[in-house]
Short mmCIF file of C-alpha atoms in Angstrom, two decimals:
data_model
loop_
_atom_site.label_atom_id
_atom_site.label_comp_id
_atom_site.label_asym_id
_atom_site.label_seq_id
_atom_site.Cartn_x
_atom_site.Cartn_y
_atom_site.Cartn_z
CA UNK C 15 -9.40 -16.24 -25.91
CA UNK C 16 -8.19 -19.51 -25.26
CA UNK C 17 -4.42 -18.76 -27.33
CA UNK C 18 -4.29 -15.77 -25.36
CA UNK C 19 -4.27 -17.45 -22.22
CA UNK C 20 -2.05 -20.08 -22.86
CA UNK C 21 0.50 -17.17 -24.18
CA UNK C 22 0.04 -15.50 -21.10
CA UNK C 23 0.64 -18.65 -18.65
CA UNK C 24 4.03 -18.88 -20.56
CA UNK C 25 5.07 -15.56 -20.77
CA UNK C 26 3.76 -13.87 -17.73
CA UNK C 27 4.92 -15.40 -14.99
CA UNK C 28 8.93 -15.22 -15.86
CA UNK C 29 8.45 -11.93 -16.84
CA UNK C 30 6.94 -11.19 -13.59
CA UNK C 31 9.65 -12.58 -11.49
CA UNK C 32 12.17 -10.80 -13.55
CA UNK C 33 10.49 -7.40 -12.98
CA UNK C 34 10.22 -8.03 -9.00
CA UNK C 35 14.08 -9.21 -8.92
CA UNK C 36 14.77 -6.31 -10.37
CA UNK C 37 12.61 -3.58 -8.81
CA UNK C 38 11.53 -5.09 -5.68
CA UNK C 39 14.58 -4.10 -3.41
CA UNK C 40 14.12 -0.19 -4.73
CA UNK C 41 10.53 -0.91 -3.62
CA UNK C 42 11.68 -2.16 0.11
CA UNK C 43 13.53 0.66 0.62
CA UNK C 44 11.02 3.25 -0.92
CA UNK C 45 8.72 1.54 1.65
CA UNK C 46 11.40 2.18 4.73
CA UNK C 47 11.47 5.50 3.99
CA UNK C 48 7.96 5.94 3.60
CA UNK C 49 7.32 4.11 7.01
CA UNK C 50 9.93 6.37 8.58
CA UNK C 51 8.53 10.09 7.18
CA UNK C 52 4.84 8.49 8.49
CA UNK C 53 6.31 7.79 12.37
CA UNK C 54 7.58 11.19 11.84
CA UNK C 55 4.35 12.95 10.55
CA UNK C 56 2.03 10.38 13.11
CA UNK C 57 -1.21 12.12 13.06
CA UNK C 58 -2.39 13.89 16.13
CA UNK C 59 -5.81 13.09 17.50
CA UNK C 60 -6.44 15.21 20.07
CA UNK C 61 -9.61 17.15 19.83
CA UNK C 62 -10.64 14.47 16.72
CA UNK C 63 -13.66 12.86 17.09
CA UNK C 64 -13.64 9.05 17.00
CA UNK C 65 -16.37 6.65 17.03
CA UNK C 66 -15.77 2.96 18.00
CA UNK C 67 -18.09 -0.09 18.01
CA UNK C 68 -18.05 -2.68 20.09
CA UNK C 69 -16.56 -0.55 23.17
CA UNK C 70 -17.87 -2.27 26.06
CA UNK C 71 -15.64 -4.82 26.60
CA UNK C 72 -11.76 -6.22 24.99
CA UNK C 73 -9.95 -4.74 22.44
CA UNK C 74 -12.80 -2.02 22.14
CA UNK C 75 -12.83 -0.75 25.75
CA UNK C 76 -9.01 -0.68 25.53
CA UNK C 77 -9.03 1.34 22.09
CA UNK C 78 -11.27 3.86 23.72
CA UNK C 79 -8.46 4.19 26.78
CA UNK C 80 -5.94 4.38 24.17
CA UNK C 81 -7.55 7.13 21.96
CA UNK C 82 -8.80 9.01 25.69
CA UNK C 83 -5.20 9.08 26.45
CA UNK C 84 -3.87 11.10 23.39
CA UNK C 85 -7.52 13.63 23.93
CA UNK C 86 -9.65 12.44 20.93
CA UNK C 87 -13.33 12.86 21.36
CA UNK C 88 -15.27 9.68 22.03
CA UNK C 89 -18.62 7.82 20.37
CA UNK C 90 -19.19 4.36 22.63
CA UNK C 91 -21.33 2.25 20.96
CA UNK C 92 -21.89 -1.35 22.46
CA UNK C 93 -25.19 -3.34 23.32
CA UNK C 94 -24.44 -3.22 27.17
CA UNK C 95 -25.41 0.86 28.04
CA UNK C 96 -24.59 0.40 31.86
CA UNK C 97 -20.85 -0.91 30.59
CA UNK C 98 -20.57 1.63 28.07
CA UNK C 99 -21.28 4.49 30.56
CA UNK C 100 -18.59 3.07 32.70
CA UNK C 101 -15.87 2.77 30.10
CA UNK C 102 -16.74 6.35 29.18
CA UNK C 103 -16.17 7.49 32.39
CA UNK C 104 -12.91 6.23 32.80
CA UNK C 105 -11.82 7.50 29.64
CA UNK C 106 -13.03 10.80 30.32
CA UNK C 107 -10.81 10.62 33.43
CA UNK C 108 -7.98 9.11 31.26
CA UNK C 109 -8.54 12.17 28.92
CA UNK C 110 -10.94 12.55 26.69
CA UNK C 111 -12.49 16.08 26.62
CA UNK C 112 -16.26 14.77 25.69
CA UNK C 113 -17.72 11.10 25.40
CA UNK C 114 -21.01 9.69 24.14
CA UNK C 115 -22.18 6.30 24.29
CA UNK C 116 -25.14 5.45 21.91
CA UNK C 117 -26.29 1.53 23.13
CA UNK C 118 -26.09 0.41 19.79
CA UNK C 119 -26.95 -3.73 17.79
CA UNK C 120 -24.30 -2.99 15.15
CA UNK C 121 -26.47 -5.95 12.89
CA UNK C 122 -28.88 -3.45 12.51
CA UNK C 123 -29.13 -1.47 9.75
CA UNK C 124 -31.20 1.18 11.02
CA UNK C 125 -29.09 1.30 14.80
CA UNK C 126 -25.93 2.18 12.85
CA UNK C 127 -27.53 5.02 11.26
CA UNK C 128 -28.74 6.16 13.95
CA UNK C 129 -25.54 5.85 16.03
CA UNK C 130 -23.45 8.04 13.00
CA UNK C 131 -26.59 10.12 13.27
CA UNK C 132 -26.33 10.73 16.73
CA UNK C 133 -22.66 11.31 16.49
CA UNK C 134 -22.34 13.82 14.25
CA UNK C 135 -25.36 15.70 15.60
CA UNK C 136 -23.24 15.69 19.26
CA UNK C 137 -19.68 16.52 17.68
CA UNK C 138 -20.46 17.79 13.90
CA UNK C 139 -17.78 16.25 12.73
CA UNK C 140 -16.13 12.50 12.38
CA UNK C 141 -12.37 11.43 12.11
CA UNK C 142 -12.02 8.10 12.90
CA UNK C 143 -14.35 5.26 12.57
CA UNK C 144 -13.00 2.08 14.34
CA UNK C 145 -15.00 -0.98 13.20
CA UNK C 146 -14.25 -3.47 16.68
CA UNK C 147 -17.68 -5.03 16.99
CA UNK C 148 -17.06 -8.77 17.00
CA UNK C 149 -18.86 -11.92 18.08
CA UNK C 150 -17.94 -15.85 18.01
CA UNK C 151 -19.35 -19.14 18.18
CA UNK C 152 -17.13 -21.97 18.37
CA UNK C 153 -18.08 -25.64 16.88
CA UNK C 154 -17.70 -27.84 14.35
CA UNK C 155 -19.70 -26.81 10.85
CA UNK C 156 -21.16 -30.42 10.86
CA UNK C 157 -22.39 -30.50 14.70
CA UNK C 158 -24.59 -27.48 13.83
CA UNK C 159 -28.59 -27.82 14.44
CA UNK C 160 -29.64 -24.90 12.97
CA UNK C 161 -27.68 -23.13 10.39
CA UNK C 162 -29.42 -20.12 10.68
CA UNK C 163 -28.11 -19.53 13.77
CA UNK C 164 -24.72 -18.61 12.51
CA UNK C 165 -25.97 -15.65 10.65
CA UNK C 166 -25.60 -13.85 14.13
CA UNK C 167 -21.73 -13.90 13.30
CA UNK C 168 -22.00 -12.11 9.77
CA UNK C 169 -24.62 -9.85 10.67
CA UNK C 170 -22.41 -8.63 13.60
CA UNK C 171 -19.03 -9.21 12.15
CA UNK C 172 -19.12 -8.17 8.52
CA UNK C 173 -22.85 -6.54 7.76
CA UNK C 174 -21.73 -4.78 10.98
CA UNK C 175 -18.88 -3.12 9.71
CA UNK C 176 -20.64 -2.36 6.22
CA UNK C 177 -23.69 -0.64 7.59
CA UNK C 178 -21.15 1.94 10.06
CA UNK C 179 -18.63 2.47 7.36
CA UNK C 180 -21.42 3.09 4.70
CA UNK C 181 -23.28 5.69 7.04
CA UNK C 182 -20.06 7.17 7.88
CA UNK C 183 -18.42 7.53 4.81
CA UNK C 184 -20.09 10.92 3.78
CA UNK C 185 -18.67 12.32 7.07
CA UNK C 186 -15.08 10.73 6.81
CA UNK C 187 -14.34 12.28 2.81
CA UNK C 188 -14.77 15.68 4.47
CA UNK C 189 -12.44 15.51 6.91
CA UNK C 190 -10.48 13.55 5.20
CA UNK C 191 -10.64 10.74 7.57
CA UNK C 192 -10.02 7.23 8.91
CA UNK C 193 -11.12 3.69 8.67
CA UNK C 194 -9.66 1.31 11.41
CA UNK C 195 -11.80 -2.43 9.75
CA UNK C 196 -10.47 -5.09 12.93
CA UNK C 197 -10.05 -8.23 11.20
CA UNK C 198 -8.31 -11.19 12.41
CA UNK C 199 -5.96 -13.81 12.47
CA UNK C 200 -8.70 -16.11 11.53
CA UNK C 201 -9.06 -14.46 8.26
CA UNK C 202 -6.55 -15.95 6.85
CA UNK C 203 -5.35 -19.05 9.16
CA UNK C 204 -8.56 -20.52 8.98
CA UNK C 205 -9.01 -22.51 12.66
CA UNK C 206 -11.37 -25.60 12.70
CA UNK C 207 -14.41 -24.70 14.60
CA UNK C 208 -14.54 -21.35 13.65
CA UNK C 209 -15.72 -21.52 10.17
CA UNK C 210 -18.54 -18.52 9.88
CA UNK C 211 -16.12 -16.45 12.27
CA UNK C 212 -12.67 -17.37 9.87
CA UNK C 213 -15.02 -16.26 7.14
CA UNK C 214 -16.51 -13.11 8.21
CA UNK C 215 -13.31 -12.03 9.04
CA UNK C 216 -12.01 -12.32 5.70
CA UNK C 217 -15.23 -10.83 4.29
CA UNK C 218 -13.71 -7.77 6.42
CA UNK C 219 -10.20 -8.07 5.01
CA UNK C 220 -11.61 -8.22 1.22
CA UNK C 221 -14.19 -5.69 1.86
CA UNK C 222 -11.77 -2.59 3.08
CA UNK C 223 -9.26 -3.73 0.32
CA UNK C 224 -12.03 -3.18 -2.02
CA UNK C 225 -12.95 -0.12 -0.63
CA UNK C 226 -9.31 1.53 -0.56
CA UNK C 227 -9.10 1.04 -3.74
CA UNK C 228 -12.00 2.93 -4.38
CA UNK C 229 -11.28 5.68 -2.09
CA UNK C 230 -7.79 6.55 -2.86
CA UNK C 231 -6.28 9.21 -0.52
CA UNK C 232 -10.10 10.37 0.20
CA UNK C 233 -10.47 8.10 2.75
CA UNK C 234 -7.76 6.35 4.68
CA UNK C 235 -8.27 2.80 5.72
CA UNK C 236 -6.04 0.74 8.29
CA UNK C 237 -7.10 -3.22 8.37
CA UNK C 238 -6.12 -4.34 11.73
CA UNK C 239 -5.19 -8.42 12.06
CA UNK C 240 -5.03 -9.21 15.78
CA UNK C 241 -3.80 -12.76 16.92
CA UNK C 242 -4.87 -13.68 20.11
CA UNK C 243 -6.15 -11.64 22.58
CA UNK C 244 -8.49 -10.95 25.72
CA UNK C 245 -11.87 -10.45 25.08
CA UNK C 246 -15.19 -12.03 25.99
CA UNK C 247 -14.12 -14.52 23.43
CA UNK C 248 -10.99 -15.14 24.51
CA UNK C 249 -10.04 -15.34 28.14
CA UNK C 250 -7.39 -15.49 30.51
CA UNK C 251 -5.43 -13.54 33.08
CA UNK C 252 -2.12 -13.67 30.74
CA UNK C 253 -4.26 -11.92 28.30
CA UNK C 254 -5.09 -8.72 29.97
CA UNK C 255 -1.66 -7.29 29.49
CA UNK C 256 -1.64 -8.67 24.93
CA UNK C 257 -4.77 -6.22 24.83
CA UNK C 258 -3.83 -3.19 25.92
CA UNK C 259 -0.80 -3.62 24.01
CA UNK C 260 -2.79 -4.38 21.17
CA UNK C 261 -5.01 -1.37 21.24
CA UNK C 262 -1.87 0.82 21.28
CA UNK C 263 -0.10 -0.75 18.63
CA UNK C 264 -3.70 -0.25 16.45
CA UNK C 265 -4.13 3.39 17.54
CA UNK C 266 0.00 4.11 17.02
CA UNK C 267 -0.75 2.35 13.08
CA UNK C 268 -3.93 4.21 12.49
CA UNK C 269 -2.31 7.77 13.34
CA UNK C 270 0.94 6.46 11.20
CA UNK C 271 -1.08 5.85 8.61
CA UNK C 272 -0.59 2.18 7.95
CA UNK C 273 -2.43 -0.21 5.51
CA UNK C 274 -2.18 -3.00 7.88
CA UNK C 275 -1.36 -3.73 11.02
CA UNK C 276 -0.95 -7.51 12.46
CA UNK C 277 -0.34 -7.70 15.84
CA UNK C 278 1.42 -9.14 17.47
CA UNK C 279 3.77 -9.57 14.58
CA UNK C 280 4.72 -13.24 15.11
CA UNK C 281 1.44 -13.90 13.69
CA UNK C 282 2.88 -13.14 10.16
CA UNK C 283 3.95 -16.62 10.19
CA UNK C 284 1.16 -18.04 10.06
CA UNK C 285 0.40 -16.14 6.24
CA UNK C 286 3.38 -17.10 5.30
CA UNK C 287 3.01 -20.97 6.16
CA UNK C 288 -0.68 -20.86 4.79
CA UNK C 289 1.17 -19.83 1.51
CA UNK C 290 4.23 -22.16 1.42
CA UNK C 291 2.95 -25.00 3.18
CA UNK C 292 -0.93 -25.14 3.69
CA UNK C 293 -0.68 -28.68 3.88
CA UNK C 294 1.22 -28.81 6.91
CA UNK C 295 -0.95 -25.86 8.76
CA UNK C 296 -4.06 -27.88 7.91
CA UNK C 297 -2.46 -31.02 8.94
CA UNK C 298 -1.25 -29.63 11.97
CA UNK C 299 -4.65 -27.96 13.01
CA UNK C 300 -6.47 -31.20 12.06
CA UNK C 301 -4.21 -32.77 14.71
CA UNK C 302 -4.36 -30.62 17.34
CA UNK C 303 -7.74 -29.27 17.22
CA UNK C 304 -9.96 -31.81 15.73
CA UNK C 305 -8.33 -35.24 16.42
CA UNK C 306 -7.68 -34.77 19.37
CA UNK C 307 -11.07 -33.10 20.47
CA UNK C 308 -12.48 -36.05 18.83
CA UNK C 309 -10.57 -38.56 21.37
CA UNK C 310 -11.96 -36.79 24.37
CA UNK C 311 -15.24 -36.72 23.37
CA UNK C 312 -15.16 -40.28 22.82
#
């Protein structure tokens, strides 16, 4: 086993970059076209049924305007009932011939059965399943009390999405349907103070890979990187505006039928430093986030 590897750690990687000098511009331009007949062919939603967690508030409320707009049928789900209700009501005005809301801890197992339950009992049929349910906690990994606490974060963020998607998946191979997974930035530019939430972001990325690979064309799956954007995480009155871009641009890629969307697109700069140069993103992160943080404190 050993000869084999070192034969392959010689051979393989020339031959590699021969291959992709050779076929990776027919490859480009097979992907142009294909992004081009899929703007064309952008499926139509209205009269789909769509259910979204984490509705209440930020990129979820916003998502639910968005799909309203275009006359998909709506399933809220959210902690906060009274916010729910009044999201639904404005994207019933907005739209959307029928909404639910199912107050719904998407870190329990046995809520997000019950919310697909629910769903599917109300519209008989699923879609779209847009996995939005987030939650953060910023601070250092060291300055932490109680680790346990951070469990909150995977349990929301990750086990979150696995316990809808695994419920829903049944439902989605018959009609064929959608997966929109809402990962993050933080997946891949990992931030300091936002270890648990970098990672169970990128549990999210590796998960839906995983799982469209598995699928195939049975089930569709659009992983959805956002930068930074207004939420209860996130504020600011500049924001507003970036999210209801944002859900557009995520509902416009799901119909499309994209693999990933990163939005906004500047933030593709950030994968691409992490790969050339993670030195100087750490560096520059350590300087600007942590050193400085440090000073004030002091």
């Amino acid at each position: 086993m050993d000869l084999i590897h070192k034969v392959l750690n010689i051979v393989l990687p020339p031959i590699t970059l021969i291959l992709l000098l050779l076929f990776f511009p027919y490859f480009l331009v097979s992907k142009f076209i294909s992004s081009i007949k899929r703007s064309i062919n952008s499926e139509k939603v209205a009269g789909k049924v769509v259910l979204i967690t984490g509705a209440s508030s930020g990129i979820g409320e916003y998502l639910a305007y968005e799909y309203a707009r275009r006359g998909a049928c709506l399933a809220l789900s959210a902690r906060r009932e009274e916010r729910l209700r009044a999201v639904a009501d404005k994207a019933r005005e907005l739209g959307s011939p029928d909404v639910i809301v199912i107050a719904t801890d998407i870190s329990k197992v046995e809520d997000c059965e019950r919310f697909v339950n629910e769903a599917m009992n109300h519209f008989g049929k699923l879609d779209h399943l847009v996995n939005n349910a987030g939650v953060a906690q910023i601070d250092m990994f060291e300055d932490c009390k109680q680790i346990s606490e951070f469990a909150t974060i995977m349990n929301t963020n990750f086990w979150g999405s696995v316990y809808a998607s695994h419920f829903a998946i049944p439902h989605l191979r018959k009609s064929k349907g959608r997966i929109v997974g809402i990962s993050s930035i933080a997946g891949w530019c990992s931030v300091p103070r936002m270890s648990f939430y970098s990672a169970s972001k990128a549990a999210i990325t590796s998960f839906y890979e995983t799982l469209r690979a598995e699928f195939g064309s049975d089930i569709r799956i659009t992983i959805v990187t956002p930068g930074v954007v207004e939420s209860e995480m996130t504020q600011g009155d500049f924001l507003s505006k970036s999210t209801e871009r944002c859900a557009k641009a995520i509902v416009d890629s799901a119909c499309r039928g994209d693999r990933y969307l990163v939005e906004p697109s500047w933030a593709r700069i950030s994968f691409l430093m992490k790969v050339l140069c993670p030195e100087v993103l750490e560096w520059w992160f350590h300087r600007i986030l942590v050193a400085k943080s440090s000073k004030k404190s002091n």
